[in-house]
Short mmCIF file of C-alpha atoms and ligand atoms in Angstrom, two decimals:
data_model
loop_
_atom_site.label_atom_id
_atom_site.label_comp_id
_atom_site.label_asym_id
_atom_site.label_seq_id
_atom_site.Cartn_x
_atom_site.Cartn_y
_atom_site.Cartn_z
CA MET A 617 -75.70 -28.83 -14.94
CA LYS A 618 -76.14 -31.62 -17.45
CA ILE A 619 -79.62 -32.88 -17.70
CA GLU A 620 -79.77 -36.66 -18.08
CA GLU A 621 -81.96 -37.40 -21.10
CA ASN A 622 -81.33 -41.15 -21.40
CA GLY A 623 -84.47 -43.03 -21.94
CA LYS A 624 -86.51 -40.06 -23.15
CA TYR A 625 -86.99 -41.56 -26.55
CA ASP A 626 -88.28 -44.79 -25.00
CA ALA A 627 -91.27 -42.83 -23.62
CA TYR A 628 -92.12 -41.73 -27.13
CA LYS A 629 -91.35 -45.13 -28.65
CA ALA A 630 -94.05 -46.54 -26.47
CA PHE A 631 -96.44 -44.34 -28.44
CA GLY A 632 -95.22 -45.77 -31.74
CA ILE A 633 -93.12 -42.73 -32.71
CA ASP A 634 -90.12 -43.46 -34.89
CA GLN A 635 -86.72 -42.37 -33.58
CA ASP A 636 -86.03 -40.04 -36.51
CA ILE A 637 -89.31 -38.23 -35.97
CA PHE A 638 -88.50 -37.82 -32.30
CA GLU A 639 -85.01 -36.48 -33.11
CA PHE A 640 -86.44 -34.15 -35.75
CA GLY A 641 -88.60 -32.67 -32.96
CA GLU A 642 -85.72 -32.32 -30.46
CA LYS A 643 -83.59 -30.54 -33.07
CA ALA A 644 -86.38 -28.09 -33.85
CA LEU A 645 -86.92 -27.44 -30.14
CA SER A 646 -83.28 -26.54 -29.58
CA ASN A 647 -83.86 -23.55 -31.84
CA LEU A 648 -87.00 -22.43 -30.13
CA GLU A 649 -85.69 -21.47 -26.72
CA SER A 650 -85.97 -17.72 -27.13
CA ARG A 651 -89.48 -17.98 -28.58
CA PHE A 652 -90.60 -20.06 -25.61
CA LYS A 653 -89.04 -17.57 -23.23
CA GLN A 654 -91.13 -14.82 -24.80
CA VAL A 655 -94.27 -16.89 -24.35
CA ASP A 656 -93.39 -17.55 -20.73
CA LEU A 657 -92.86 -13.81 -20.16
CA THR A 658 -96.35 -12.95 -21.48
CA ALA A 659 -97.83 -15.78 -19.35
CA GLU A 660 -96.10 -14.41 -16.27
CA LYS A 661 -97.48 -10.94 -16.79
CA ASN A 662 -100.97 -12.30 -17.48
CA GLN A 663 -100.82 -14.57 -14.41
CA LEU A 664 -100.19 -11.57 -12.25
CA ARG A 665 -102.99 -9.66 -14.03
CA VAL A 666 -105.40 -12.44 -13.10
CA ILE A 667 -104.25 -12.74 -9.51
CA ARG A 668 -104.49 -8.98 -9.06
CA ALA A 669 -108.04 -8.92 -10.41
CA MET A 670 -109.01 -11.72 -8.02
CA GLN A 671 -107.45 -9.89 -5.08
CA GLU A 672 -108.96 -6.53 -5.98
CA ASN A 673 -112.38 -8.04 -6.07
CA LYS A 674 -111.87 -9.96 -2.85
CA VAL A 675 -112.39 -13.48 -4.15
CA SER A 676 -113.06 -15.74 -1.15
CA SER A 677 -114.07 -19.36 -0.62
CA GLU A 678 -117.61 -18.14 -0.31
CA CYS A 679 -117.55 -17.38 -4.03
CA PHE A 680 -117.55 -21.13 -4.82
CA ASN A 681 -120.86 -21.89 -3.11
CA GLY A 682 -123.18 -21.40 -6.07
CA SER A 683 -126.89 -20.90 -6.11
CA THR A 684 -130.06 -22.69 -7.29
CA GLY A 685 -133.49 -21.70 -8.60
CA TYR A 686 -133.61 -18.02 -9.64
CA GLY A 687 -130.09 -17.53 -8.52
CA TYR A 688 -130.78 -14.21 -6.74
CA ASP A 689 -127.86 -12.75 -4.76
CA ASP A 690 -125.34 -15.17 -6.18
CA TYR A 691 -122.23 -13.65 -4.56
CA GLY A 692 -119.82 -15.92 -6.52
CA ARG A 693 -121.37 -15.12 -9.85
CA THR A 694 -121.37 -11.37 -9.18
CA THR A 695 -117.75 -11.45 -8.04
CA LEU A 696 -116.61 -13.51 -11.01
CA GLU A 697 -118.18 -10.99 -13.33
CA LYS A 698 -116.31 -8.21 -11.54
CA VAL A 699 -113.07 -10.16 -11.88
CA TYR A 700 -113.60 -10.52 -15.62
CA ALA A 701 -114.37 -6.81 -15.89
CA SER A 702 -111.14 -6.02 -14.03
CA ILE A 703 -109.03 -8.32 -16.27
CA PHE A 704 -110.46 -6.90 -19.48
CA HIS A 705 -110.68 -3.35 -18.13
CA THR A 706 -114.38 -3.01 -18.99
CA GLU A 707 -117.28 -1.42 -17.06
CA ASP A 708 -119.12 -4.67 -16.75
CA ALA A 709 -119.18 -8.36 -17.66
CA LEU A 710 -121.59 -11.19 -18.23
CA VAL A 711 -119.97 -14.56 -17.52
CA ARG A 712 -122.44 -17.43 -17.42
CA PRO A 713 -122.73 -21.17 -17.66
CA GLN A 714 -126.04 -20.50 -19.47
CA ILE A 715 -124.11 -19.10 -22.42
CA THR A 716 -123.61 -22.40 -24.16
CA CYS A 717 -120.66 -21.69 -26.46
CA GLY A 718 -118.82 -19.02 -28.36
CA THR A 719 -121.39 -18.84 -31.12
CA HIS A 720 -124.07 -18.32 -28.51
CA ALA A 721 -122.09 -15.57 -26.76
CA LEU A 722 -121.53 -13.80 -30.12
CA ALA A 723 -125.14 -14.22 -31.23
CA LEU A 724 -126.29 -12.89 -27.85
CA ALA A 725 -124.06 -9.86 -28.09
CA LEU A 726 -125.25 -9.10 -31.63
CA MET A 727 -128.96 -9.78 -31.20
CA SER A 728 -129.17 -7.81 -28.02
CA ASN A 729 -127.30 -4.73 -29.29
CA LEU A 730 -128.96 -4.49 -32.73
CA ARG A 731 -132.51 -3.41 -33.53
CA PRO A 732 -134.62 -3.78 -36.71
CA GLY A 733 -133.37 -1.37 -39.35
CA ASP A 734 -129.76 -1.39 -38.01
CA GLU A 735 -126.82 -2.58 -40.06
CA LEU A 736 -124.08 -4.92 -38.85
CA TYR A 737 -120.73 -4.31 -40.52
CA SER A 738 -117.61 -6.42 -40.66
CA PRO A 739 -114.50 -4.55 -41.91
CA ALA A 740 -112.47 -7.73 -41.52
CA GLY A 741 -114.00 -9.97 -44.11
CA LYS A 742 -116.12 -13.03 -43.74
CA PRO A 743 -116.93 -14.01 -40.12
CA TYR A 744 -116.57 -17.41 -38.52
CA ASP A 745 -118.60 -20.17 -40.22
CA THR A 746 -121.25 -20.53 -37.47
CA LEU A 747 -122.00 -16.78 -37.54
CA GLU A 748 -123.22 -17.06 -41.14
CA GLU A 749 -126.48 -18.44 -39.91
CA VAL A 750 -126.67 -16.02 -36.99
CA ILE A 751 -126.33 -13.10 -39.39
CA GLY A 752 -128.39 -14.72 -42.15
CA ILE A 753 -125.69 -14.88 -44.79
CA ARG A 754 -126.90 -18.43 -44.93
CA PRO A 755 -130.66 -18.22 -44.34
CA SER A 756 -131.64 -19.57 -40.95
CA LYS A 757 -134.59 -19.37 -38.56
CA GLY A 758 -134.21 -16.47 -36.16
CA SER A 759 -131.29 -14.89 -37.92
CA LEU A 760 -130.58 -11.20 -37.72
CA ALA A 761 -131.79 -10.92 -41.32
CA GLU A 762 -135.23 -12.25 -40.36
CA TYR A 763 -135.48 -9.35 -37.91
CA GLY A 764 -134.66 -6.79 -40.58
CA ILE A 765 -131.02 -6.31 -39.59
CA THR A 766 -128.83 -6.03 -42.61
CA TYR A 767 -125.19 -6.93 -43.01
CA ALA A 768 -122.30 -5.38 -44.87
CA GLN A 769 -118.74 -6.50 -45.21
CA THR A 770 -115.41 -5.29 -46.61
CA ASP A 771 -113.01 -8.05 -47.56
CA LEU A 772 -109.44 -8.04 -46.42
CA LEU A 773 -106.69 -7.16 -48.93
CA PRO A 774 -104.88 -10.13 -50.49
CA ASP A 775 -102.07 -9.77 -47.87
CA GLY A 776 -104.62 -10.13 -45.06
CA THR A 777 -104.58 -6.52 -43.93
CA PHE A 778 -107.56 -4.13 -43.65
CA ASP A 779 -108.78 -2.34 -46.79
CA TYR A 780 -108.66 1.18 -45.34
CA GLU A 781 -109.47 2.71 -48.69
CA ASN A 782 -112.80 0.92 -49.03
CA ILE A 783 -113.94 0.63 -45.42
CA PRO A 784 -115.41 4.19 -45.24
CA LYS A 785 -117.67 3.44 -48.25
CA LYS A 786 -119.55 0.80 -46.27
CA ILE A 787 -120.20 2.85 -43.09
CA ASN A 788 -123.59 4.64 -43.34
CA SER A 789 -126.27 6.10 -41.12
CA ARG A 790 -127.64 2.63 -40.35
CA THR A 791 -124.32 1.15 -39.35
CA LYS A 792 -124.90 0.37 -35.67
CA LEU A 793 -122.45 -2.38 -34.75
CA VAL A 794 -119.05 -3.22 -36.16
CA THR A 795 -117.77 -6.75 -35.63
CA ILE A 796 -114.09 -7.64 -35.79
CA GLN A 797 -112.94 -11.20 -35.52
CA ARG A 798 -109.51 -11.38 -34.00
CA SER A 799 -108.66 -14.95 -34.83
CA LYS A 800 -108.42 -16.43 -38.32
CA GLY A 801 -110.98 -19.13 -37.47
CA TYR A 802 -111.30 -21.54 -40.42
CA GLN A 803 -109.54 -19.30 -42.85
CA THR A 804 -105.89 -19.02 -43.82
CA ARG A 805 -105.65 -15.26 -43.33
CA PRO A 806 -103.41 -13.97 -40.57
CA THR A 807 -104.85 -13.37 -37.07
CA PHE A 808 -104.92 -9.67 -36.07
CA SER A 809 -102.76 -8.36 -33.29
CA VAL A 810 -104.37 -6.28 -30.56
CA LYS A 811 -102.43 -3.32 -31.90
CA GLN A 812 -103.81 -3.76 -35.45
CA ILE A 813 -107.37 -4.08 -34.00
CA GLY A 814 -106.69 -0.85 -32.05
CA GLU A 815 -105.70 0.98 -35.25
CA LEU A 816 -108.79 -0.25 -37.03
CA ILE A 817 -110.98 0.86 -34.15
CA SER A 818 -109.50 4.36 -34.16
CA PHE A 819 -110.04 4.58 -37.90
CA ILE A 820 -113.67 3.51 -37.64
CA ARG A 821 -114.31 5.90 -34.75
CA GLY A 822 -112.85 8.68 -36.90
CA ILE A 823 -115.66 8.04 -39.36
CA LYS A 824 -118.51 7.22 -36.97
CA PRO A 825 -117.61 7.98 -33.31
CA ASP A 826 -120.76 6.45 -31.69
CA VAL A 827 -120.78 3.09 -33.43
CA THR A 828 -120.63 0.07 -31.16
CA ILE A 829 -117.54 -2.07 -31.76
CA MET A 830 -117.47 -5.75 -30.86
CA VAL A 831 -114.47 -8.07 -31.04
CA ASP A 832 -114.88 -11.82 -31.38
CA ASN A 833 -112.05 -12.59 -29.01
CA CYS A 834 -112.19 -16.40 -29.31
CA TYR A 835 -108.70 -17.99 -29.04
CA GLY A 836 -107.05 -14.64 -28.47
CA GLU A 837 -107.35 -14.23 -24.69
CA PHE A 838 -103.99 -14.03 -22.84
CA VAL A 839 -101.94 -14.51 -25.98
CA GLU A 840 -100.77 -10.92 -25.59
CA ASP A 841 -100.53 -8.92 -22.39
CA PHE A 842 -103.42 -6.63 -23.34
CA GLU A 843 -106.85 -7.18 -24.94
CA PRO A 844 -108.96 -5.48 -27.60
CA SER A 845 -110.98 -3.88 -24.82
CA ASP A 846 -107.79 -1.98 -23.91
CA VAL A 847 -107.76 -0.39 -27.41
CA GLY A 848 -111.30 0.81 -27.65
CA ALA A 849 -113.62 -2.16 -28.27
CA ASP A 850 -117.00 -1.74 -26.57
CA MET A 851 -117.38 -5.49 -26.20
CA VAL A 852 -115.08 -8.53 -26.27
CA VAL A 853 -116.78 -11.90 -26.53
CA GLY A 854 -115.60 -15.45 -26.16
CA SER A 855 -116.03 -19.01 -25.00
CA LEU A 856 -115.05 -20.54 -21.69
CA ILE A 857 -114.13 -23.79 -23.27
CA LYS A 858 -111.36 -21.98 -25.00
CA ASN A 859 -108.55 -19.91 -23.48
CA PRO A 860 -110.19 -18.19 -20.47
CA GLY A 861 -111.71 -21.38 -18.99
CA GLY A 862 -108.23 -22.78 -18.64
CA GLY A 863 -109.49 -26.25 -19.49
CA LEU A 864 -111.46 -26.50 -16.21
CA ALA A 865 -114.66 -24.60 -17.02
CA PRO A 866 -117.07 -27.29 -18.26
CA CYS A 867 -119.14 -24.82 -20.33
CA GLY A 868 -119.95 -21.11 -20.59
CA GLY A 869 -119.18 -17.89 -22.35
CA TYR A 870 -118.44 -14.28 -21.61
CA ILE A 871 -119.25 -10.82 -22.79
CA CYS A 872 -117.14 -8.03 -21.26
CA GLY A 873 -117.93 -4.49 -22.19
CA THR A 874 -119.61 -1.19 -21.50
CA LYS A 875 -122.41 -1.14 -18.98
CA ASP A 876 -124.94 -0.51 -21.73
CA CYS A 877 -123.79 -3.37 -24.04
CA VAL A 878 -123.65 -5.83 -21.13
CA GLU A 879 -127.08 -4.83 -19.85
CA ASN A 880 -128.57 -5.33 -23.30
CA ALA A 881 -126.93 -8.80 -23.47
CA ALA A 882 -128.16 -9.71 -19.97
CA TYR A 883 -131.75 -8.62 -20.82
CA ARG A 884 -131.66 -10.84 -23.84
CA LEU A 885 -130.03 -13.83 -22.12
CA THR A 886 -132.57 -13.92 -19.30
CA SER A 887 -135.40 -11.43 -19.79
CA PRO A 888 -136.07 -7.74 -20.04
CA GLY A 889 -136.21 -6.45 -16.46
CA LEU A 890 -134.38 -9.47 -14.98
CA GLY A 891 -131.02 -9.15 -16.66
CA LYS A 892 -127.98 -10.10 -14.57
CA GLU A 893 -130.02 -10.57 -11.39
CA VAL A 894 -131.02 -14.17 -12.21
CA GLY A 895 -129.21 -17.27 -13.43
CA ALA A 896 -128.31 -20.00 -10.96
CA SER A 897 -124.63 -20.88 -11.06
CA LEU A 898 -125.36 -24.29 -9.43
CA GLY A 899 -122.05 -25.71 -8.23
CA ILE A 900 -119.59 -24.97 -10.99
CA LEU A 901 -118.18 -21.56 -10.19
CA ASN A 902 -115.01 -22.96 -8.58
CA THR A 903 -114.07 -24.34 -12.06
CA PHE A 904 -114.63 -20.93 -13.65
CA TYR A 905 -112.37 -19.28 -11.06
CA GLN A 906 -109.71 -21.92 -11.01
CA GLY A 907 -109.72 -22.27 -14.85
CA LEU A 908 -109.31 -18.50 -15.14
CA PHE A 909 -106.43 -18.70 -12.73
CA PHE A 910 -104.75 -21.40 -14.88
CA ALA A 911 -105.66 -19.78 -18.18
CA PRO A 912 -102.47 -17.72 -18.76
CA ILE A 913 -100.28 -20.79 -18.36
CA VAL A 914 -102.59 -23.11 -20.30
CA THR A 915 -102.64 -20.56 -23.14
CA ALA A 916 -98.84 -20.51 -23.07
CA SER A 917 -98.73 -24.31 -23.38
CA ALA A 918 -101.01 -24.19 -26.38
CA LEU A 919 -98.90 -21.44 -27.91
CA LYS A 920 -95.72 -23.47 -27.53
CA GLY A 921 -97.45 -26.35 -29.28
CA ALA A 922 -98.50 -24.08 -32.14
CA ILE A 923 -95.01 -22.68 -32.52
CA PHE A 924 -93.52 -26.18 -32.45
CA ALA A 925 -95.98 -27.49 -35.08
CA ALA A 926 -95.38 -24.49 -37.33
CA ASN A 927 -91.63 -25.07 -37.28
CA LEU A 928 -91.78 -28.80 -37.94
CA TYR A 929 -94.35 -28.64 -40.73
CA GLU A 930 -92.65 -25.62 -42.36
CA GLN A 931 -89.36 -27.52 -42.48
CA LEU A 932 -91.21 -30.34 -44.21
CA GLY A 933 -92.32 -27.97 -46.93
CA PHE A 934 -95.98 -27.47 -45.93
CA SER A 935 -97.48 -24.02 -45.96
CA VAL A 936 -98.25 -22.96 -42.41
CA VAL A 937 -100.14 -19.92 -41.04
CA PRO A 938 -98.61 -18.34 -39.00
CA ASN A 939 -95.17 -19.32 -40.22
CA GLY A 940 -92.52 -20.70 -37.92
CA SER A 941 -91.02 -17.34 -36.99
CA GLU A 942 -93.74 -14.72 -36.88
CA ASP A 943 -95.43 -13.34 -33.81
CA ARG A 944 -98.53 -15.07 -32.54
CA HIS A 945 -101.89 -13.44 -31.85
CA ASP A 946 -104.03 -16.56 -31.17
CA ILE A 947 -103.43 -20.18 -30.36
CA ILE A 948 -104.45 -21.58 -33.74
CA GLN A 949 -102.01 -23.13 -36.18
CA ALA A 950 -103.16 -23.76 -39.69
CA VAL A 951 -101.26 -26.30 -41.78
CA LYS A 952 -102.12 -26.78 -45.40
CA LEU A 953 -101.85 -30.51 -46.00
CA GLY A 954 -103.13 -30.38 -49.55
CA SER A 955 -105.26 -33.51 -49.47
CA ALA A 956 -108.26 -34.90 -47.58
CA LYS A 957 -106.20 -37.93 -46.68
CA GLY A 958 -103.55 -35.68 -45.12
CA VAL A 959 -106.14 -33.80 -43.04
CA GLU A 960 -107.57 -37.09 -41.82
CA ALA A 961 -104.16 -38.57 -40.95
CA PHE A 962 -103.18 -35.40 -39.07
CA CYS A 963 -106.33 -35.40 -36.98
CA GLN A 964 -106.07 -39.13 -36.27
CA GLY A 965 -102.51 -38.56 -34.96
CA ILE A 966 -103.67 -35.83 -32.56
CA GLN A 967 -106.47 -38.10 -31.39
CA ALA A 968 -104.04 -40.98 -30.79
CA ALA A 969 -102.19 -38.78 -28.29
CA ALA A 970 -105.27 -38.03 -26.20
CA PRO A 971 -105.77 -38.99 -22.56
CA VAL A 972 -109.51 -39.48 -23.20
CA ASP A 973 -110.81 -41.44 -26.22
CA GLY A 974 -107.28 -42.02 -27.43
CA TYR A 975 -108.34 -45.29 -29.02
CA VAL A 976 -111.00 -43.67 -31.23
CA VAL A 977 -110.37 -42.98 -34.91
CA PRO A 978 -112.06 -39.67 -36.00
CA GLU A 979 -113.75 -39.36 -39.37
CA PRO A 980 -115.32 -36.43 -41.28
CA TRP A 981 -119.03 -35.67 -40.55
CA ASP A 982 -121.67 -33.04 -41.34
CA MET A 983 -121.51 -30.83 -38.25
CA PRO A 984 -124.40 -28.50 -37.41
CA GLY A 985 -123.56 -24.91 -38.36
CA TYR A 986 -120.87 -25.81 -40.89
CA ASP A 987 -121.10 -25.89 -44.65
CA ASP A 988 -118.70 -28.76 -45.50
CA PRO A 989 -117.96 -32.06 -43.73
CA VAL A 990 -115.57 -31.42 -40.83
CA ILE A 991 -113.15 -33.81 -39.20
CA MET A 992 -112.32 -33.23 -35.52
CA ALA A 993 -109.76 -34.74 -33.24
CA ALA A 994 -110.72 -34.14 -29.65
CA GLY A 995 -109.80 -36.47 -26.86
CA ALA A 996 -110.99 -33.95 -24.32
CA PHE A 997 -112.15 -33.96 -20.70
CA VAL A 998 -114.70 -31.35 -21.71
CA GLN A 999 -116.69 -32.18 -24.87
CA GLY A 1000 -115.52 -30.08 -27.82
CA SER A 1001 -113.11 -28.04 -25.71
CA SER A 1002 -110.57 -26.57 -28.04
CA ILE A 1003 -108.23 -25.19 -25.39
CA GLU A 1004 -107.53 -28.92 -24.94
CA LEU A 1005 -105.30 -30.44 -27.63
CA SER A 1006 -107.49 -30.64 -30.71
CA ALA A 1007 -107.43 -30.40 -34.45
CA ASP A 1008 -110.10 -29.89 -37.02
CA GLY A 1009 -110.52 -29.12 -40.60
CA PRO A 1010 -113.30 -28.75 -43.13
CA ILE A 1011 -112.86 -31.17 -45.98
CA ARG A 1012 -112.46 -28.58 -48.67
CA PRO A 1013 -109.49 -27.06 -50.57
CA PRO A 1014 -106.88 -26.11 -49.62
CA TYR A 1015 -107.24 -29.03 -47.20
CA ALA A 1016 -105.92 -27.03 -44.24
CA VAL A 1017 -106.02 -28.45 -40.77
CA TYR A 1018 -106.50 -26.15 -37.78
CA PHE A 1019 -104.61 -27.28 -34.79
CA GLN A 1020 -104.98 -25.75 -31.34
CA GLY A 1021 -104.75 -26.22 -27.59
CA GLY A 1022 -102.88 -28.39 -25.19
CA LEU A 1023 -103.47 -27.99 -21.47
CA THR A 1024 -99.83 -28.92 -20.93
CA TRP A 1025 -96.93 -28.39 -23.28
CA PRO A 1026 -95.68 -32.06 -23.10
CA HIS A 1027 -99.11 -33.19 -24.26
CA ALA A 1028 -99.05 -30.72 -27.18
CA LYS A 1029 -95.60 -31.99 -28.11
CA LEU A 1030 -96.68 -35.63 -28.05
CA GLY A 1031 -99.73 -34.84 -30.22
CA ILE A 1032 -97.61 -33.07 -32.85
CA LEU A 1033 -95.11 -35.90 -33.03
CA LYS A 1034 -98.02 -38.36 -33.34
CA SER A 1035 -99.46 -36.32 -36.20
CA LEU A 1036 -96.20 -36.68 -38.08
CA GLN A 1037 -96.13 -40.35 -37.42
CA SER A 1038 -99.73 -40.73 -38.55
CA LEU A 1039 -98.93 -38.89 -41.78
CA ARG A 1040 -95.98 -41.19 -42.30
CA ASP A 1041 -98.13 -44.27 -41.68
CA ALA A 1042 -100.66 -42.98 -44.28
CA GLY A 1043 -97.88 -42.36 -46.82
CA CYS A 1044 -98.34 -38.56 -46.68
CA LEU A 1045 -95.09 -37.54 -44.90
CA PRO A 1046 -92.25 -36.26 -47.04
CA GLU A 1047 -88.70 -37.27 -46.19
CA LEU A 1048 -87.38 -35.60 -43.00
CA PRO A 1049 -84.65 -32.96 -43.49
CA SER A 1050 -81.16 -34.10 -42.51
CA LEU A 1051 -80.34 -33.24 -38.92
CA ASP A 1052 -77.00 -31.50 -39.23
C1 PLP B 2395 -114.62 -21.03 -31.81
C2 PLP B 2395 -114.96 -19.76 -32.44
C3 PLP B 2395 -116.27 -19.26 -32.47
C4 PLP B 2395 -117.44 -20.07 -32.05
O1 PLP B 2395 -117.28 -20.69 -30.82
P1 PLP B 2395 -118.05 -22.07 -30.49
O2 PLP B 2395 -117.76 -22.18 -29.04
O3 PLP B 2395 -117.41 -23.14 -31.31
O4 PLP B 2395 -119.50 -21.92 -30.83
C5 PLP B 2395 -116.48 -18.03 -33.04
N1 PLP B 2395 -115.47 -17.34 -33.54
C6 PLP B 2395 -114.20 -17.75 -33.52
C7 PLP B 2395 -113.12 -16.90 -34.08
C8 PLP B 2395 -113.90 -19.00 -32.98
O5 PLP B 2395 -112.64 -19.37 -32.97
#
């Protein structure tokens, strides 16, 4: 069957995209078929994993009712937490709209599972920017440091792998909790695969069997067909306005893990003694369920966008992490643009493709929790949602932009083509490679 593609460029032309940029994209796509098939296969397996978890836990329309006040006996909330525990193969889960974002979920997991005198240890280098204040690497009110909890770290080797030789030197009698960040975050190191994380966990357990191991799972959910909790993590933690919310959850975070870890977190989130028993879900649980249902496919759309972007920018001579051909372990694509002007133009292009606030021109600003000015492109239905097509970058060398999300693949594609156009309009786009 021949698919009639006449008029397809016109749809892009209406967005101000030059014909050669459009054709450059089409040519790149023709070489990505097998990659996209692989992404679809993972999505298919994960979709079935989610449906099975919902069936096993007898999700019913009653689950969408919600509760008010104390939120006692909230059947939908309890069932949702069972569904999450089933998906991540953990004993228990805490999935709440009261967890305001990923940083909050991580802070909650750390502060509730550490006590004065304990040491927190990262064998995977520097954690995500916003955690620096949580830990006290940058002094902050209420940090772990203020409570007498110390922090140790082993940097990654120059090739981005774990420094197995030096890790044992940092594990001592006070090491209570080990934190491993799956995704690169705002760094240009590679993201770890679940398999790599599993190897690291086994290694650490060989040194200290009873240590608690937490994985910052932000951006990693559903990218592979198993999760860090399948390879020995005691807790996996993330945000519902990233992958697992499927673009529909309007807020929230999750902690899935052992009964003990989750209980500690629940006692800290609400109150000692109350724990998981309280916390009104109001009327938003249907979005948590339906978003989770969509999440595998939404994650696949975002992955396709990331792979497409990597291939285009790589062909143009920009350094990209991951590169155009390597396996993916999260939905983030880093592109080193080499100048502040390039970072701004890229983000402005992404914004110009947005269904919401598409007319707005983003500029760098001093965001709470971050050290340098950050520019963010986010024309999102949910404020700050980065499972929706978004791009951001701190204005600092090497002037890398971090691109992620896309609830649908066609939207991700449009955004990437617009980013190229925006770079061209700003005089930052090199000549396109010839198409034959
Ligand atoms: C996004 C992210 C966080 C923080 O989540 P917020 O929801 O932005 O607070 C933490 N760690 C990683 C790796 C992230 O990607």
